[in-house]
PDB file of C-alpha atoms in Angstrom:
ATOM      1  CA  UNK L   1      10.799  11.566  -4.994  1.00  0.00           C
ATOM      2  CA  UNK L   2      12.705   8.969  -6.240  1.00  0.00           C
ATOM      3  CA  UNK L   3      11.963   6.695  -9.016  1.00  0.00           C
ATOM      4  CA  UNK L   4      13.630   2.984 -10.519  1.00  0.00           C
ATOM      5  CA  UNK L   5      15.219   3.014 -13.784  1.00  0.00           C
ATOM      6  CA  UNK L   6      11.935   0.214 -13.849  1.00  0.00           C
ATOM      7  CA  UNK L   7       9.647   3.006 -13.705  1.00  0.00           C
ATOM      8  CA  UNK L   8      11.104   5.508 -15.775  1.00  0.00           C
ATOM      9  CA  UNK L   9      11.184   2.996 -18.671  1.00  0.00           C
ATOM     10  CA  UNK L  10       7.751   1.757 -17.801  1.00  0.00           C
ATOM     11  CA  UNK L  11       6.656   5.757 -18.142  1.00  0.00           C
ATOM     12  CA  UNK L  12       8.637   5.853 -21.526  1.00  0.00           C
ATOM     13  CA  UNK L  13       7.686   2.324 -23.088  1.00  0.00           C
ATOM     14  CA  UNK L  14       4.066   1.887 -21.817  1.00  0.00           C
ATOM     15  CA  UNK L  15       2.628   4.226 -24.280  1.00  0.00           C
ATOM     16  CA  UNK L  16       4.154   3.240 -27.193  1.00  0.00           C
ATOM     17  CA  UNK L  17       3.264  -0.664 -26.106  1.00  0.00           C
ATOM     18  CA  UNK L  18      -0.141   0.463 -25.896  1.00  0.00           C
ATOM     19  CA  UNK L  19      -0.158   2.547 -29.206  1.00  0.00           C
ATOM     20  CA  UNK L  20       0.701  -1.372 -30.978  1.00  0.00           C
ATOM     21  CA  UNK L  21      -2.555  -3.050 -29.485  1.00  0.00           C
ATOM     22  CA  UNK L  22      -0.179  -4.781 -26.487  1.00  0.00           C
ATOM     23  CA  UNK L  23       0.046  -4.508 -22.606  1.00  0.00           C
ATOM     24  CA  UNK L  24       3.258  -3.920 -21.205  1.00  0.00           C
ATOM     25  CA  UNK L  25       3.321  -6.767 -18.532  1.00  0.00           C
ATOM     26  CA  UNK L  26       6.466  -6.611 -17.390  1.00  0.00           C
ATOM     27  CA  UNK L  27       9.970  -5.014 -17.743  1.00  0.00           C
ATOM     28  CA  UNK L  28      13.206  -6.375 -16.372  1.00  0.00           C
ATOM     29  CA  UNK L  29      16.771  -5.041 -16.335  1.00  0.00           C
ATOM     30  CA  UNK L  30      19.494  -7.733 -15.388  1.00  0.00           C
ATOM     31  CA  UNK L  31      22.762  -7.634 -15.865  1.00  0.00           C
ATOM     32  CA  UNK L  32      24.738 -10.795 -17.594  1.00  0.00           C
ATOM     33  CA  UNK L  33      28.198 -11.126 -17.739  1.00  0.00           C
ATOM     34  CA  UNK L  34      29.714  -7.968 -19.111  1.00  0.00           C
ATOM     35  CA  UNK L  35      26.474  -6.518 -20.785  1.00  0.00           C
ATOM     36  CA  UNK L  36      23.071  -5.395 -19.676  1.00  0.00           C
ATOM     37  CA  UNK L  37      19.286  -7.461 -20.969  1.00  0.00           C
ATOM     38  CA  UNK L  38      16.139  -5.177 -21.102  1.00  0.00           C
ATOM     39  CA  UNK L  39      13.289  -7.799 -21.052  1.00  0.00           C
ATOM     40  CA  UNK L  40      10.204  -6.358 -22.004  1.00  0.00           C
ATOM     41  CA  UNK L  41       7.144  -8.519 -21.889  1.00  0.00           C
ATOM     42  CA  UNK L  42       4.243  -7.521 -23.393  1.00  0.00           C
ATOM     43  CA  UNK L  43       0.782  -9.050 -24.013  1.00  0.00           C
ATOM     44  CA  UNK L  44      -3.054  -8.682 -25.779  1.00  0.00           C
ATOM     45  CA  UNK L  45      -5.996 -10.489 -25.101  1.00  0.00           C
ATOM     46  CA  UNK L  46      -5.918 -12.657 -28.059  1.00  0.00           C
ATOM     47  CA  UNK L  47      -2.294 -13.088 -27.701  1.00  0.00           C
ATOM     48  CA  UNK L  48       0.928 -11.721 -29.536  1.00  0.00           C
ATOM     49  CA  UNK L  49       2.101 -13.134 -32.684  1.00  0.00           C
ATOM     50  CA  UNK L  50       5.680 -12.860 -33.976  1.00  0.00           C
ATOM     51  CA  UNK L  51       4.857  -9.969 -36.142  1.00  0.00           C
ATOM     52  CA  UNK L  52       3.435  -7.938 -33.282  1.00  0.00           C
ATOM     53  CA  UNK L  53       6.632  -8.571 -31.361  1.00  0.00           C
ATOM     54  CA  UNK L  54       8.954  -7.798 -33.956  1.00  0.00           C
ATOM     55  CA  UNK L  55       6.811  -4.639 -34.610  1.00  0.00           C
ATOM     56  CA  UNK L  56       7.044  -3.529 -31.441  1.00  0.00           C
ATOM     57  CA  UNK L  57      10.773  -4.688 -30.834  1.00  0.00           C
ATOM     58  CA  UNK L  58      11.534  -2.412 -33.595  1.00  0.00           C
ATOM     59  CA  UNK L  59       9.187   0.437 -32.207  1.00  0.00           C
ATOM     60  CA  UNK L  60      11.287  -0.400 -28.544  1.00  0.00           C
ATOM     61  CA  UNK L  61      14.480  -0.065 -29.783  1.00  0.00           C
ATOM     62  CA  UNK L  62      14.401   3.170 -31.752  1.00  0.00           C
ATOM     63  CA  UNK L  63      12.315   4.866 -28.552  1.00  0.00           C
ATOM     64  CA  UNK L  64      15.333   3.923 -26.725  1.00  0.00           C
ATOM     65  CA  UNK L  65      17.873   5.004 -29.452  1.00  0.00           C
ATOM     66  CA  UNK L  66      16.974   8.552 -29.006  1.00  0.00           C
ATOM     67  CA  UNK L  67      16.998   8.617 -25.380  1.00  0.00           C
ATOM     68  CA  UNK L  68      19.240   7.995 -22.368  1.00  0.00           C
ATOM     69  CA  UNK L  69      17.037   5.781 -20.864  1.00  0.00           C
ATOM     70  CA  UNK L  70      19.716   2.796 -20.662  1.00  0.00           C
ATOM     71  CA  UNK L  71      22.719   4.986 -20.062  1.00  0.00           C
ATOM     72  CA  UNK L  72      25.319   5.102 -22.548  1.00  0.00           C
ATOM     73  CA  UNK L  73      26.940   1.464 -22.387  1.00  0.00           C
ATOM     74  CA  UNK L  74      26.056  -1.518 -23.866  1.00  0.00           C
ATOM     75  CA  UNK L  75      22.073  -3.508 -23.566  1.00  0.00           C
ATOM     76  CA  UNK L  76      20.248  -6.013 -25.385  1.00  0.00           C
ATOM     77  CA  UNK L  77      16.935  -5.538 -25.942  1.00  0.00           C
ATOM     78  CA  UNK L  78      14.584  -8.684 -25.297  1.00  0.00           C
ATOM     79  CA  UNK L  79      10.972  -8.508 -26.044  1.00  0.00           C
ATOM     80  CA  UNK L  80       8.529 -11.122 -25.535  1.00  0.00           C
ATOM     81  CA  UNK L  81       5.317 -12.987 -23.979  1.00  0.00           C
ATOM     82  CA  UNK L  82       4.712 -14.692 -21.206  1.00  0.00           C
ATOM     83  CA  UNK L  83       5.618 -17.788 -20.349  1.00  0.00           C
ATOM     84  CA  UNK L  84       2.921 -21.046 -20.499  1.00  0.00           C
ATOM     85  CA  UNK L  85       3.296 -21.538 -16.572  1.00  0.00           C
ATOM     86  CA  UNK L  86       2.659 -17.174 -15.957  1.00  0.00           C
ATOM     87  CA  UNK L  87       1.287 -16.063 -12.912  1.00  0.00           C
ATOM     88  CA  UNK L  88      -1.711 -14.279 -12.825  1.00  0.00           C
ATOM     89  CA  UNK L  89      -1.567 -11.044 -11.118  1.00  0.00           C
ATOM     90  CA  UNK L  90      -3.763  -7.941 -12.880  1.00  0.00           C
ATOM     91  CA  UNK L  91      -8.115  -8.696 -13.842  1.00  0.00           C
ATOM     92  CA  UNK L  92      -7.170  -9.244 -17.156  1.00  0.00           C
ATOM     93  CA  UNK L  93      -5.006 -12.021 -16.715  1.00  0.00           C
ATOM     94  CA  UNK L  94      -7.411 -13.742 -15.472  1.00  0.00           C
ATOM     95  CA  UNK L  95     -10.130 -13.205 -18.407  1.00  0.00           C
ATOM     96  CA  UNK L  96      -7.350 -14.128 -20.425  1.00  0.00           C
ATOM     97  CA  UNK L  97      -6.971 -17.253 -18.421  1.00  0.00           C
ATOM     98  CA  UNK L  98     -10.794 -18.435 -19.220  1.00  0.00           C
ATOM     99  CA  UNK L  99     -10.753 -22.056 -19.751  1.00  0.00           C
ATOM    100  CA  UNK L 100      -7.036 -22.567 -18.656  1.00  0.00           C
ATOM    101  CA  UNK L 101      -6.149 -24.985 -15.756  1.00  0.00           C
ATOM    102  CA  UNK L 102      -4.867 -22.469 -12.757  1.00  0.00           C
ATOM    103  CA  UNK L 103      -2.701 -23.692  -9.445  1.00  0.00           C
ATOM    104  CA  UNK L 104      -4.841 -21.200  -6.725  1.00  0.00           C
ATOM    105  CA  UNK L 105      -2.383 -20.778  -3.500  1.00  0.00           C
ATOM    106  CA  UNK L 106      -5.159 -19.370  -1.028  1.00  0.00           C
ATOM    107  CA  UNK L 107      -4.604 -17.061   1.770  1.00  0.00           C
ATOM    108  CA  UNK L 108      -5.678 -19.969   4.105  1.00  0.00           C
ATOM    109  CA  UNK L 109      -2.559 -21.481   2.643  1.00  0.00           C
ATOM    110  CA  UNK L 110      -4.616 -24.292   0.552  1.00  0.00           C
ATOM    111  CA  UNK L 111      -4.204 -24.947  -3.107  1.00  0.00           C
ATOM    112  CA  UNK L 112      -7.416 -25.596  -5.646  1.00  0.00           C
ATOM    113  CA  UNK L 113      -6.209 -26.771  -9.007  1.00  0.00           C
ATOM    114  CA  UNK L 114      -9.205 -25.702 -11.364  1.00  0.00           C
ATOM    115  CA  UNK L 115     -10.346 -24.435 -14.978  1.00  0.00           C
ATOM    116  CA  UNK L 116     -11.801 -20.762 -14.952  1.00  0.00           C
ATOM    117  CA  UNK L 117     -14.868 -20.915 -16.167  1.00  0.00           C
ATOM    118  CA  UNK L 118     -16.009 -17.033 -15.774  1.00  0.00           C
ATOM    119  CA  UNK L 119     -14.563 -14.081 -14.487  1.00  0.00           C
ATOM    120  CA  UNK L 120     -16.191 -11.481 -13.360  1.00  0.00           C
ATOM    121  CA  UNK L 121     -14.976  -8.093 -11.261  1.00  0.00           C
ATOM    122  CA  UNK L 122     -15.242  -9.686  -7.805  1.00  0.00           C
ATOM    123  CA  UNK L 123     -13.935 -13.225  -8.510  1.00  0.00           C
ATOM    124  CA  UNK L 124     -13.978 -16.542 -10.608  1.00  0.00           C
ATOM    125  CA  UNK L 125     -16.618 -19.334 -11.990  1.00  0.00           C
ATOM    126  CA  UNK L 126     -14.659 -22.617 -11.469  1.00  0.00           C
ATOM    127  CA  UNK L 127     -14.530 -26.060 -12.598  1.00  0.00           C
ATOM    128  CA  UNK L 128     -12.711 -28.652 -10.183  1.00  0.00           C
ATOM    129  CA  UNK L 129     -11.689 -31.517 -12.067  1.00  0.00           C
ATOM    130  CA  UNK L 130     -12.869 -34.954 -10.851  1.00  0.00           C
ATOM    131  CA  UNK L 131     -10.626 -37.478  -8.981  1.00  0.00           C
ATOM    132  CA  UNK L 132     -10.839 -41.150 -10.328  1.00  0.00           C
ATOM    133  CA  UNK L 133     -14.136 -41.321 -11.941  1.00  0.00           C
ATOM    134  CA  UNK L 134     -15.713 -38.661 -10.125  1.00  0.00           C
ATOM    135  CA  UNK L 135     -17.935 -35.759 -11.611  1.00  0.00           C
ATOM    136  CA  UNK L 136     -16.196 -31.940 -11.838  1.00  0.00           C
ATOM    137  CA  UNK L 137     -17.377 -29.872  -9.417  1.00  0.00           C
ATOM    138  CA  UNK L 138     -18.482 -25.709  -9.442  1.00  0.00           C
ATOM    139  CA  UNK L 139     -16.883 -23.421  -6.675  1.00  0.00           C
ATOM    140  CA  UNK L 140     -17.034 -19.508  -6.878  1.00  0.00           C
ATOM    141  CA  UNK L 141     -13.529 -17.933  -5.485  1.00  0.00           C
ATOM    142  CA  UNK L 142     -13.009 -14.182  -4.762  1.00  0.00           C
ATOM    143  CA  UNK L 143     -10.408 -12.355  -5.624  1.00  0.00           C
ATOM    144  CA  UNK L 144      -9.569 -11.501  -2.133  1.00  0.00           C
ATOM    145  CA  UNK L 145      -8.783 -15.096  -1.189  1.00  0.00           C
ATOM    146  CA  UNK L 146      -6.521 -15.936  -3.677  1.00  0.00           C
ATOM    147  CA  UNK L 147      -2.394 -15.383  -2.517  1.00  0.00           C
ATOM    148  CA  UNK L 148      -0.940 -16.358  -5.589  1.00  0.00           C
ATOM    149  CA  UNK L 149      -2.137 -18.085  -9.156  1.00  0.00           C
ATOM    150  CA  UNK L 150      -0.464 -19.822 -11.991  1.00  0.00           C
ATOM    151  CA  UNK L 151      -1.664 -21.142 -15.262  1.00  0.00           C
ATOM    152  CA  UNK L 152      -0.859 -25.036 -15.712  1.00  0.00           C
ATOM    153  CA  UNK L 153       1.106 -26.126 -18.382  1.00  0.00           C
ATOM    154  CA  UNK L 154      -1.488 -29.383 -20.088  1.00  0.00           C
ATOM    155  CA  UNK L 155      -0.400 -31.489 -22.997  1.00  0.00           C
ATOM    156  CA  UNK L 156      -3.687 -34.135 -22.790  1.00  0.00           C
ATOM    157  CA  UNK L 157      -6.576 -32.259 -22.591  1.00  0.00           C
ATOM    158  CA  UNK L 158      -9.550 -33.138 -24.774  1.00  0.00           C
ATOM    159  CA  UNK L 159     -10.589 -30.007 -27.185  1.00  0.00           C
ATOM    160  CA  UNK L 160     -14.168 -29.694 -27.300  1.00  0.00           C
ATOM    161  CA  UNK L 161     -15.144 -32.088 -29.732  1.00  0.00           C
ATOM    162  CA  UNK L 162     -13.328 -34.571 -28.211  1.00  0.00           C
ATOM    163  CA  UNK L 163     -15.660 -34.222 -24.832  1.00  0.00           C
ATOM    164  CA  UNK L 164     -19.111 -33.782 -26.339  1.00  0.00           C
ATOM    165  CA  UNK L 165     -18.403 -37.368 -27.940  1.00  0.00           C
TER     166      UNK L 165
END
């Protein structure tokens, strides 16, 4: 049985992700130019600050120091978050996602743009924004409908204070 340099590095990295308080979300090996980019993404539920990245950066690189894993030329090591726009793809994602503005791509090949209200194992509480001047609406989606999902980037919206006024 064969396994991706991907895999073997998720098998190596994964624990020692975990042992920091972080979720490894994603891991990437591109080449650029001459040299090689590991991009490790990682993740917690109340986020990852710069000193949790650098911590486990650090952690990262030495693991992968003392082991072939990359193969004896040149890498760079990139470690990170997710991006603002990230698409939602594991349970947790989506609990992290509470209150967030998601683009929903259906498997009937509509699109709901909505704020998760509650998740729960089978599917999502949402809110359906209004369209000029009308009321939000609730709609329940399962998780079995959804194709695709991807939190919305919003620079407006009113914090809470701001709507109970």
């Amino acid at each position: 049985m064969s396994t991706t340099q991907n895999e073997r590095l998720r098998e190596l990295l994964e624990p020692l992700v975990s042992s920091q308080g972080l979720d490894l979300e994603e891991i990437d090996v591109a080449s650029v130019g001459r040299k090689r980019v590991l991009r490790v993404v990682v993740d917690a539920d109340e986020g990852a600050d710069l000193d949790a990245i650098a911590d486990v950066s650090r952690a990262l690189s030495a693991k992968l120091d003392e082991t072939d894993a990359m193969g004896q030329g040149e890498y760079e090591l990139e470690v990170g978050t997710p991006g603002a726009e990230r698409l939602l793809t594991e349970h947790r994602h989506y609990v992290r996602a509470t209150g967030r503005l998601v683009r929903f791509r259906l498997t009937d090949d509509s699109e709901v743009v909505a704020r998760i209200l509650e998740v729960d194992d089978t599917g999502l509480d949402l809110e359906v924004p209004g369209v000029k001047g009308r009321k939000a609406t609730a709609r329940g989606l399962d998780f079995t409908d959804i194709a695709q999902a991807r939190v919305q980037v919003e620079f407006n919206r009113k914090n809470k204070n701001e709507e109970e006024a």
